[in-house]
mmCIF file of C-alpha atoms in Angstrom:
data_model
loop_
_atom_site.group_PDB
_atom_site.id
_atom_site.type_symbol
_atom_site.label_atom_id
_atom_site.label_comp_id
_atom_site.label_asym_id
_atom_site.label_seq_id
_atom_site.Cartn_x
_atom_site.Cartn_y
_atom_site.Cartn_z
ATOM 1 C CA UNK A 1 0.137 -0.161 -0.216
ATOM 2 C CA UNK A 2 2.991 2.517 1.113
ATOM 3 C CA UNK A 3 4.705 1.634 -1.893
ATOM 4 C CA UNK A 4 1.952 1.980 -4.167
ATOM 5 C CA UNK A 5 1.219 5.442 -2.526
ATOM 6 C CA UNK A 6 4.815 6.712 -3.225
ATOM 7 C CA UNK A 7 5.153 5.358 -6.414
ATOM 8 C CA UNK A 8 1.895 7.455 -6.919
ATOM 9 C CA UNK A 9 3.424 10.644 -5.581
ATOM 10 C CA UNK A 10 6.216 10.552 -8.206
ATOM 11 C CA UNK A 11 5.066 13.252 -10.817
ATOM 12 C CA UNK A 12 6.129 11.089 -13.791
ATOM 13 C CA UNK A 13 4.115 8.419 -12.557
ATOM 14 C CA UNK A 14 1.295 10.293 -11.564
ATOM 15 C CA UNK A 15 1.184 12.116 -14.773
ATOM 16 C CA UNK A 16 1.288 9.010 -16.900
ATOM 17 C CA UNK A 17 -1.848 7.341 -14.980
ATOM 18 C CA UNK A 18 -4.058 10.335 -14.327
ATOM 19 C CA UNK A 19 -4.989 10.481 -18.309
ATOM 20 C CA UNK A 20 -6.302 6.632 -17.826
ATOM 21 C CA UNK A 21 -7.916 7.080 -14.496
ATOM 22 C CA UNK A 22 -9.763 9.991 -15.781
ATOM 23 C CA UNK A 23 -12.440 8.189 -17.925
ATOM 24 C CA UNK A 24 -13.345 5.625 -14.996
ATOM 25 C CA UNK A 25 -14.103 8.923 -12.878
ATOM 26 C CA UNK A 26 -15.860 10.884 -15.808
ATOM 27 C CA UNK A 27 -18.031 7.929 -17.456
ATOM 28 C CA UNK A 28 -19.890 6.660 -14.114
ATOM 29 C CA UNK A 29 -20.121 9.935 -13.076
ATOM 30 C CA UNK A 30 -21.551 11.432 -16.130
ATOM 31 C CA UNK A 31 -24.139 8.301 -15.634
ATOM 32 C CA UNK A 32 -25.246 9.276 -12.219
ATOM 33 C CA UNK A 33 -25.796 12.857 -13.225
ATOM 34 C CA UNK A 34 -27.763 12.073 -16.256
ATOM 35 C CA UNK A 35 -29.979 9.614 -14.160
ATOM 36 C CA UNK A 36 -30.055 11.948 -11.315
ATOM 37 C CA UNK A 37 -31.280 14.994 -13.340
ATOM 38 C CA UNK A 38 -33.736 13.030 -14.964
ATOM 39 C CA UNK A 39 -34.839 11.562 -11.508
ATOM 40 C CA UNK A 40 -35.087 14.479 -9.889
ATOM 41 C CA UNK A 41 -36.637 16.787 -12.589
ATOM 42 C CA UNK A 42 -39.415 14.067 -13.679
ATOM 43 C CA UNK A 43 -39.818 10.867 -11.584
ATOM 44 C CA UNK A 44 -39.317 12.742 -7.725
ATOM 45 C CA UNK A 45 -42.626 13.966 -6.228
ATOM 46 C CA UNK A 46 -43.004 17.684 -5.795
ATOM 47 C CA UNK A 47 -42.353 18.728 -2.118
ATOM 48 C CA UNK A 48 -45.891 19.321 -0.122
ATOM 49 C CA UNK A 49 -44.375 22.501 1.084
ATOM 50 C CA UNK A 50 -41.901 23.916 -1.473
ATOM 51 C CA UNK A 51 -43.659 22.332 -4.617
ATOM 52 C CA UNK A 52 -41.526 21.815 -7.573
ATOM 53 C CA UNK A 53 -38.860 24.819 -6.583
ATOM 54 C CA UNK A 54 -37.458 21.710 -4.121
ATOM 55 C CA UNK A 55 -35.573 20.490 -7.354
ATOM 56 C CA UNK A 56 -33.097 22.748 -7.271
ATOM 57 C CA UNK A 57 -31.724 20.749 -4.104
ATOM 58 C CA UNK A 58 -30.227 18.404 -6.554
ATOM 59 C CA UNK A 59 -27.933 20.392 -7.948
ATOM 60 C CA UNK A 60 -27.464 22.973 -4.998
ATOM 61 C CA UNK A 61 -26.374 20.061 -2.339
ATOM 62 C CA UNK A 62 -24.158 18.475 -4.358
ATOM 63 C CA UNK A 63 -22.302 21.624 -4.639
ATOM 64 C CA UNK A 64 -22.383 23.202 -1.765
ATOM 65 C CA UNK A 65 -21.287 19.506 -0.192
ATOM 66 C CA UNK A 66 -18.089 19.777 -3.103
ATOM 67 C CA UNK A 67 -17.440 23.414 -2.018
ATOM 68 C CA UNK A 68 -16.279 22.265 1.704
ATOM 69 C CA UNK A 69 -14.901 19.143 0.543
ATOM 70 C CA UNK A 70 -12.774 20.703 -2.037
ATOM 71 C CA UNK A 71 -11.276 23.275 0.719
ATOM 72 C CA UNK A 72 -10.603 20.362 2.939
ATOM 73 C CA UNK A 73 -8.482 18.677 0.172
ATOM 74 C CA UNK A 74 -6.668 21.788 -0.325
ATOM 75 C CA UNK A 75 -6.076 22.577 3.355
ATOM 76 C CA UNK A 76 -4.935 19.041 4.112
ATOM 77 C CA UNK A 77 -2.805 18.716 0.667
ATOM 78 C CA UNK A 78 -1.309 21.980 1.624
ATOM 79 C CA UNK A 79 -0.789 20.892 5.139
ATOM 80 C CA UNK A 80 1.054 17.569 3.881
ATOM 81 C CA UNK A 81 3.392 19.556 1.241
ATOM 82 C CA UNK A 82 4.455 22.138 4.118
ATOM 83 C CA UNK A 83 5.069 19.521 6.442
ATOM 84 C CA UNK A 84 6.370 16.226 4.693
ATOM 85 C CA UNK A 85 7.440 18.697 1.148
ATOM 86 C CA UNK A 86 5.729 16.580 -0.871
ATOM 87 C CA UNK A 87 5.906 17.746 -4.311
ATOM 88 C CA UNK A 88 2.502 16.470 -5.987
ATOM 89 C CA UNK A 89 0.739 17.562 -2.495
ATOM 90 C CA UNK A 90 1.383 21.493 -3.155
ATOM 91 C CA UNK A 91 0.045 20.484 -6.960
ATOM 92 C CA UNK A 92 -3.191 19.157 -5.460
ATOM 93 C CA UNK A 93 -3.500 22.117 -3.521
ATOM 94 C CA UNK A 94 -2.908 24.427 -6.355
ATOM 95 C CA UNK A 95 -5.176 22.664 -8.805
ATOM 96 C CA UNK A 96 -8.003 21.807 -6.577
ATOM 97 C CA UNK A 97 -8.156 25.802 -5.510
ATOM 98 C CA UNK A 98 -9.969 27.179 -8.742
ATOM 99 C CA UNK A 99 -12.467 24.034 -8.876
ATOM 100 C CA UNK A 100 -13.757 24.590 -4.985
ATOM 101 C CA UNK A 101 -14.168 28.403 -6.280
ATOM 102 C CA UNK A 102 -16.286 27.275 -9.483
ATOM 103 C CA UNK A 103 -18.539 25.201 -7.065
ATOM 104 C CA UNK A 104 -18.393 27.442 -4.154
ATOM 105 C CA UNK A 105 -19.802 30.010 -6.695
ATOM 106 C CA UNK A 106 -22.354 27.430 -8.108
ATOM 107 C CA UNK A 107 -23.650 26.579 -4.456
ATOM 108 C CA UNK A 108 -24.180 30.556 -3.685
ATOM 109 C CA UNK A 109 -25.761 31.419 -7.047
ATOM 110 C CA UNK A 110 -28.097 28.292 -6.841
ATOM 111 C CA UNK A 111 -28.819 28.988 -3.358
ATOM 112 C CA UNK A 112 -29.803 32.221 -4.148
ATOM 113 C CA UNK A 113 -32.031 31.483 -6.880
ATOM 114 C CA UNK A 114 -33.652 28.855 -4.505
ATOM 115 C CA UNK A 115 -33.923 31.598 -1.775
ATOM 116 C CA UNK A 116 -35.583 33.947 -3.859
ATOM 117 C CA UNK A 117 -39.184 32.025 -4.552
ATOM 118 C CA UNK A 118 -38.935 30.410 -1.028
ATOM 119 C CA UNK A 119 -37.866 33.058 1.360
ATOM 120 C CA UNK A 120 -38.577 35.907 -0.865
ATOM 121 C CA UNK A 121 -35.083 37.302 -1.201
ATOM 122 C CA UNK A 122 -31.946 36.610 -3.197
ATOM 123 C CA UNK A 123 -29.602 37.073 -0.316
ATOM 124 C CA UNK A 124 -29.699 37.667 3.471
ATOM 125 C CA UNK A 125 -26.499 38.986 4.972
ATOM 126 C CA UNK A 126 -28.201 37.628 8.950
ATOM 127 C CA UNK A 127 -28.150 34.160 7.408
ATOM 128 C CA UNK A 128 -24.683 32.684 8.896
ATOM 129 C CA UNK A 129 -24.393 29.562 6.333
ATOM 130 C CA UNK A 130 -24.901 31.957 3.383
ATOM 131 C CA UNK A 131 -22.210 34.423 4.823
ATOM 132 C CA UNK A 132 -19.750 31.605 5.784
ATOM 133 C CA UNK A 133 -20.223 30.370 2.394
ATOM 134 C CA UNK A 134 -19.667 33.523 0.978
ATOM 135 C CA UNK A 135 -16.265 33.488 3.277
ATOM 136 C CA UNK A 136 -15.156 30.371 1.597
ATOM 137 C CA UNK A 137 -15.557 31.473 -1.996
ATOM 138 C CA UNK A 138 -13.127 34.740 -0.670
ATOM 139 C CA UNK A 139 -10.613 32.235 1.044
ATOM 140 C CA UNK A 140 -10.436 30.315 -2.433
ATOM 141 C CA UNK A 141 -9.645 33.799 -4.098
ATOM 142 C CA UNK A 142 -7.496 34.914 -1.736
ATOM 143 C CA UNK A 143 -5.742 31.540 -1.983
ATOM 144 C CA UNK A 144 -5.363 31.938 -5.585
ATOM 145 C CA UNK A 145 -4.320 35.577 -5.737
ATOM 146 C CA UNK A 146 -1.644 35.210 -3.002
ATOM 147 C CA UNK A 147 0.016 32.143 -5.739
ATOM 148 C CA UNK A 148 -0.087 34.394 -8.472
ATOM 149 C CA UNK A 149 1.475 37.302 -6.633
ATOM 150 C CA UNK A 150 4.492 34.955 -6.244
ATOM 151 C CA UNK A 151 6.686 33.949 -8.635
ATOM 152 C CA UNK A 152 9.043 31.577 -6.700
ATOM 153 C CA UNK A 153 6.697 28.319 -6.901
ATOM 154 C CA UNK A 154 8.304 27.196 -3.582
ATOM 155 C CA UNK A 155 7.727 30.603 -2.174
ATOM 156 C CA UNK A 156 4.121 30.538 -3.316
ATOM 157 C CA UNK A 157 3.239 27.214 -1.945
ATOM 158 C CA UNK A 158 4.345 27.979 1.378
ATOM 159 C CA UNK A 159 2.621 30.914 1.991
ATOM 160 C CA UNK A 160 -0.693 29.887 -0.091
ATOM 161 C CA UNK A 161 -0.494 26.441 2.386
ATOM 162 C CA UNK A 162 -0.444 28.648 5.575
ATOM 163 C CA UNK A 163 -3.479 30.666 4.452
ATOM 164 C CA UNK A 164 -5.282 27.439 3.423
ATOM 165 C CA UNK A 165 -4.512 25.307 6.684
ATOM 166 C CA UNK A 166 -5.688 28.777 8.626
ATOM 167 C CA UNK A 167 -8.932 28.754 6.310
ATOM 168 C CA UNK A 168 -9.525 25.401 7.229
ATOM 169 C CA UNK A 169 -11.703 26.533 10.552
ATOM 170 C CA UNK A 170 -14.354 28.243 7.937
ATOM 171 C CA UNK A 171 -15.783 24.631 6.933
ATOM 172 C CA UNK A 172 -16.912 23.538 10.292
ATOM 173 C CA UNK A 173 -18.546 26.518 10.904
ATOM 174 C CA UNK A 174 -20.301 26.367 7.354
ATOM 175 C CA UNK A 175 -21.510 22.866 8.247
ATOM 176 C CA UNK A 176 -22.591 23.448 12.080
ATOM 177 C CA UNK A 177 -23.817 27.159 11.583
ATOM 178 C CA UNK A 178 -27.489 25.625 11.385
ATOM 179 C CA UNK A 179 -26.980 24.183 14.646
ATOM 180 C CA UNK A 180 -25.129 26.717 16.304
ATOM 181 C CA UNK A 181 -26.929 29.825 15.306
ATOM 182 C CA UNK A 182 -30.334 30.537 14.342
ATOM 183 C CA UNK A 183 -30.771 30.520 9.994
ATOM 184 C CA UNK A 184 -33.158 30.662 7.152
ATOM 185 C CA UNK A 185 -31.614 27.210 5.843
ATOM 186 C CA UNK A 186 -33.353 24.093 7.336
ATOM 187 C CA UNK A 187 -31.001 21.481 9.327
ATOM 188 C CA UNK A 188 -29.263 18.288 8.208
ATOM 189 C CA UNK A 189 -31.655 16.275 5.864
ATOM 190 C CA UNK A 190 -29.569 13.370 5.211
ATOM 191 C CA UNK A 191 -26.809 12.746 7.772
ATOM 192 C CA UNK A 192 -28.989 13.035 10.936
ATOM 193 C CA UNK A 193 -30.065 10.311 13.632
ATOM 194 C CA UNK A 194 -32.888 8.313 12.666
ATOM 195 C CA UNK A 195 -31.869 8.340 8.636
ATOM 196 C CA UNK A 196 -32.563 10.676 5.830
ATOM 197 C CA UNK A 197 -35.658 12.766 6.381
ATOM 198 C CA UNK A 198 -36.641 12.139 2.633
ATOM 199 C CA UNK A 199 -38.514 9.849 0.993
ATOM 200 C CA UNK A 200 -36.963 7.056 -1.067
ATOM 201 C CA UNK A 201 -38.357 8.592 -4.353
ATOM 202 C CA UNK A 202 -36.515 12.134 -3.610
ATOM 203 C CA UNK A 203 -33.555 10.362 -1.838
ATOM 204 C CA UNK A 204 -31.944 8.367 -4.663
ATOM 205 C CA UNK A 205 -31.672 10.783 -7.413
ATOM 206 C CA UNK A 206 -30.335 12.937 -4.610
ATOM 207 C CA UNK A 207 -27.690 10.382 -3.751
ATOM 208 C CA UNK A 208 -26.952 9.821 -7.524
ATOM 209 C CA UNK A 209 -26.387 13.343 -7.940
ATOM 210 C CA UNK A 210 -24.087 13.469 -5.183
ATOM 211 C CA UNK A 211 -22.064 10.563 -5.769
ATOM 212 C CA UNK A 212 -22.012 11.742 -9.669
ATOM 213 C CA UNK A 213 -20.882 15.527 -8.897
ATOM 214 C CA UNK A 214 -18.108 13.523 -6.740
ATOM 215 C CA UNK A 215 -16.700 11.752 -9.462
ATOM 216 C CA UNK A 216 -17.024 14.453 -12.166
ATOM 217 C CA UNK A 217 -15.057 16.589 -9.444
ATOM 218 C CA UNK A 218 -12.129 13.690 -9.117
ATOM 219 C CA UNK A 219 -11.965 13.636 -13.083
ATOM 220 C CA UNK A 220 -11.725 17.335 -13.384
ATOM 221 C CA UNK A 221 -9.041 17.506 -10.764
ATOM 222 C CA UNK A 222 -7.172 15.026 -11.997
ATOM 223 C CA UNK A 223 -7.219 16.893 -15.467
ATOM 224 C CA UNK A 224 -6.136 19.975 -13.620
ATOM 225 C CA UNK A 225 -3.413 17.859 -11.702
ATOM 226 C CA UNK A 226 -2.081 16.920 -14.790
ATOM 227 C CA UNK A 227 -1.544 20.547 -16.392
ATOM 228 C CA UNK A 228 -0.074 21.754 -12.874
ATOM 229 C CA UNK A 229 2.612 18.912 -12.733
ATOM 230 C CA UNK A 230 3.620 19.488 -16.182
ATOM 231 C CA UNK A 231 4.247 23.174 -15.234
ATOM 232 C CA UNK A 232 5.854 22.303 -12.086
ATOM 233 C CA UNK A 233 8.071 19.683 -13.470
ATOM 234 C CA UNK A 234 8.514 21.275 -17.029
ATOM 235 C CA UNK A 235 12.369 21.502 -16.504
ATOM 236 C CA UNK A 236 12.852 17.911 -15.517
ATOM 237 C CA UNK A 237 14.457 15.144 -17.906
ATOM 238 C CA UNK A 238 11.589 12.929 -17.914
ATOM 239 C CA UNK A 239 9.307 15.858 -19.673
ATOM 240 C CA UNK A 240 11.648 16.927 -22.236
ATOM 241 C CA UNK A 241 11.646 13.298 -22.997
ATOM 242 C CA UNK A 242 8.062 13.142 -22.858
ATOM 243 C CA UNK A 243 7.684 15.987 -25.384
ATOM 244 C CA UNK A 244 10.267 14.354 -27.720
ATOM 245 C CA UNK A 245 8.441 11.043 -27.902
ATOM 246 C CA UNK A 246 5.340 12.850 -28.571
ATOM 247 C CA UNK A 247 3.375 11.268 -25.845
ATOM 248 C CA UNK A 248 1.685 13.142 -23.013
ATOM 249 C CA UNK A 249 -0.478 15.708 -25.434
ATOM 250 C CA UNK A 250 -3.825 14.462 -24.672
ATOM 251 C CA UNK B 1 -42.654 22.915 -12.849
ATOM 252 C CA UNK B 2 -45.496 25.625 -12.414
ATOM 253 C CA UNK B 3 -44.399 29.024 -11.320
ATOM 254 C CA UNK B 4 -41.029 28.135 -10.054
ATOM 255 C CA UNK B 5 -39.741 26.324 -14.031
ATOM 256 C CA UNK B 6 -37.844 29.517 -14.304
ATOM 257 C CA UNK B 7 -35.618 28.966 -11.019
ATOM 258 C CA UNK B 8 -35.333 25.373 -11.444
ATOM 259 C CA UNK B 9 -34.276 25.360 -15.222
ATOM 260 C CA UNK B 10 -31.856 28.277 -14.661
ATOM 261 C CA UNK B 11 -30.217 26.389 -11.838
ATOM 262 C CA UNK B 12 -29.467 23.151 -13.945
ATOM 263 C CA UNK B 13 -28.734 25.363 -16.908
ATOM 264 C CA UNK B 14 -26.039 27.431 -14.846
ATOM 265 C CA UNK B 15 -24.622 23.725 -13.242
ATOM 266 C CA UNK B 16 -24.122 22.288 -16.620
ATOM 267 C CA UNK B 17 -22.390 25.776 -17.808
ATOM 268 C CA UNK B 18 -19.955 25.838 -15.036
ATOM 269 C CA UNK B 19 -19.270 22.164 -15.675
ATOM 270 C CA UNK B 20 -18.557 22.775 -19.060
ATOM 271 C CA UNK B 21 -16.048 25.909 -18.550
ATOM 272 C CA UNK B 22 -14.582 23.850 -15.376
ATOM 273 C CA UNK B 23 -13.468 21.059 -18.205
ATOM 274 C CA UNK B 24 -12.756 23.574 -20.790
ATOM 275 C CA UNK B 25 -10.583 25.535 -18.518
ATOM 276 C CA UNK B 26 -8.432 22.461 -17.510
ATOM 277 C CA UNK B 27 -8.043 21.242 -21.331
ATOM 278 C CA UNK B 28 -6.922 24.638 -22.303
ATOM 279 C CA UNK B 29 -4.336 24.953 -19.247
ATOM 280 C CA UNK B 30 -2.837 21.681 -20.274
ATOM 281 C CA UNK B 31 -2.593 22.456 -23.959
ATOM 282 C CA UNK B 32 -1.053 25.547 -23.298
ATOM 283 C CA UNK B 33 1.382 24.563 -20.918
ATOM 284 C CA UNK B 34 2.437 21.575 -23.330
ATOM 285 C CA UNK B 35 2.815 23.873 -26.096
ATOM 286 C CA UNK B 36 4.956 26.345 -23.896
ATOM 287 C CA UNK B 37 7.188 23.096 -23.511
ATOM 288 C CA UNK B 38 7.427 21.903 -26.596
ATOM 289 C CA UNK B 39 8.274 25.193 -28.140
ATOM 290 C CA UNK B 40 11.263 25.322 -25.765
ATOM 291 C CA UNK B 41 12.281 21.841 -26.215
ATOM 292 C CA UNK B 42 12.401 22.127 -29.702
ATOM 293 C CA UNK B 43 14.182 25.265 -29.417
ATOM 294 C CA UNK B 44 16.699 24.165 -27.057
ATOM 295 C CA UNK B 45 16.893 20.977 -29.917
ATOM 296 C CA UNK B 46 17.667 23.498 -32.521
ATOM 297 C CA UNK B 47 20.736 25.236 -30.489
ATOM 298 C CA UNK B 48 22.538 21.649 -29.788
#
């Protein structure tokens, strides 16, 4: 196991196997998204309180969950890179940040669109989950801006790793905000005592969307990571050999 | 979808757009990095 992980952390090895891993994430991910979208829009019954507006849950919840998971991946990778100086770990942190920002934007935008018919407003500053999710978006922007402002890659890695790790405190705040403070958001629907508070006809499409989003996110991360690894290793012999052989263009 | 159709469809459309942009950006970034290195390696090869 450790031998496998050690080999995987080697940039040339990772670069070569990542392209073969992408379809294994993308294909089942897209199939799950297709099923989840169809079932969520056309099969699941309308909610007795929210009517058809509740169907926004099928994109809002996966986006919100991935916005937090991406940040945790970024913070843990940055920490590993900072402590154990693993090259691939900093590359993971750098590659995941734009994806995390995209999913955070998506969670905020779909939440805002959902809020208009349900709460009668696009935005509510007093809601702790909304504001803490917005802080998460700013943390992603800050991380990317800090990286881009430092030319030396190793210095950029170290400085941005500190920011990523400090900002991780916001993730549990987002998650538990609905329990700690008064919020417009409802409590947890899926992970709760006594099981999910949803009928199976509504639940299965949601689970399909969550797993589908996660797999597609994995495929996107692998694709971004290949570019990041190639950029960081651009002066290495293996990259020169790769270019001269004509492989690795995909 | 009744009165909520515009809200629901706009969310799904926005999600599709964001996913497509993420994929496109990842591919473009890889292509640019690869091309830059290719130019440099070929330039070095010409001078050797």
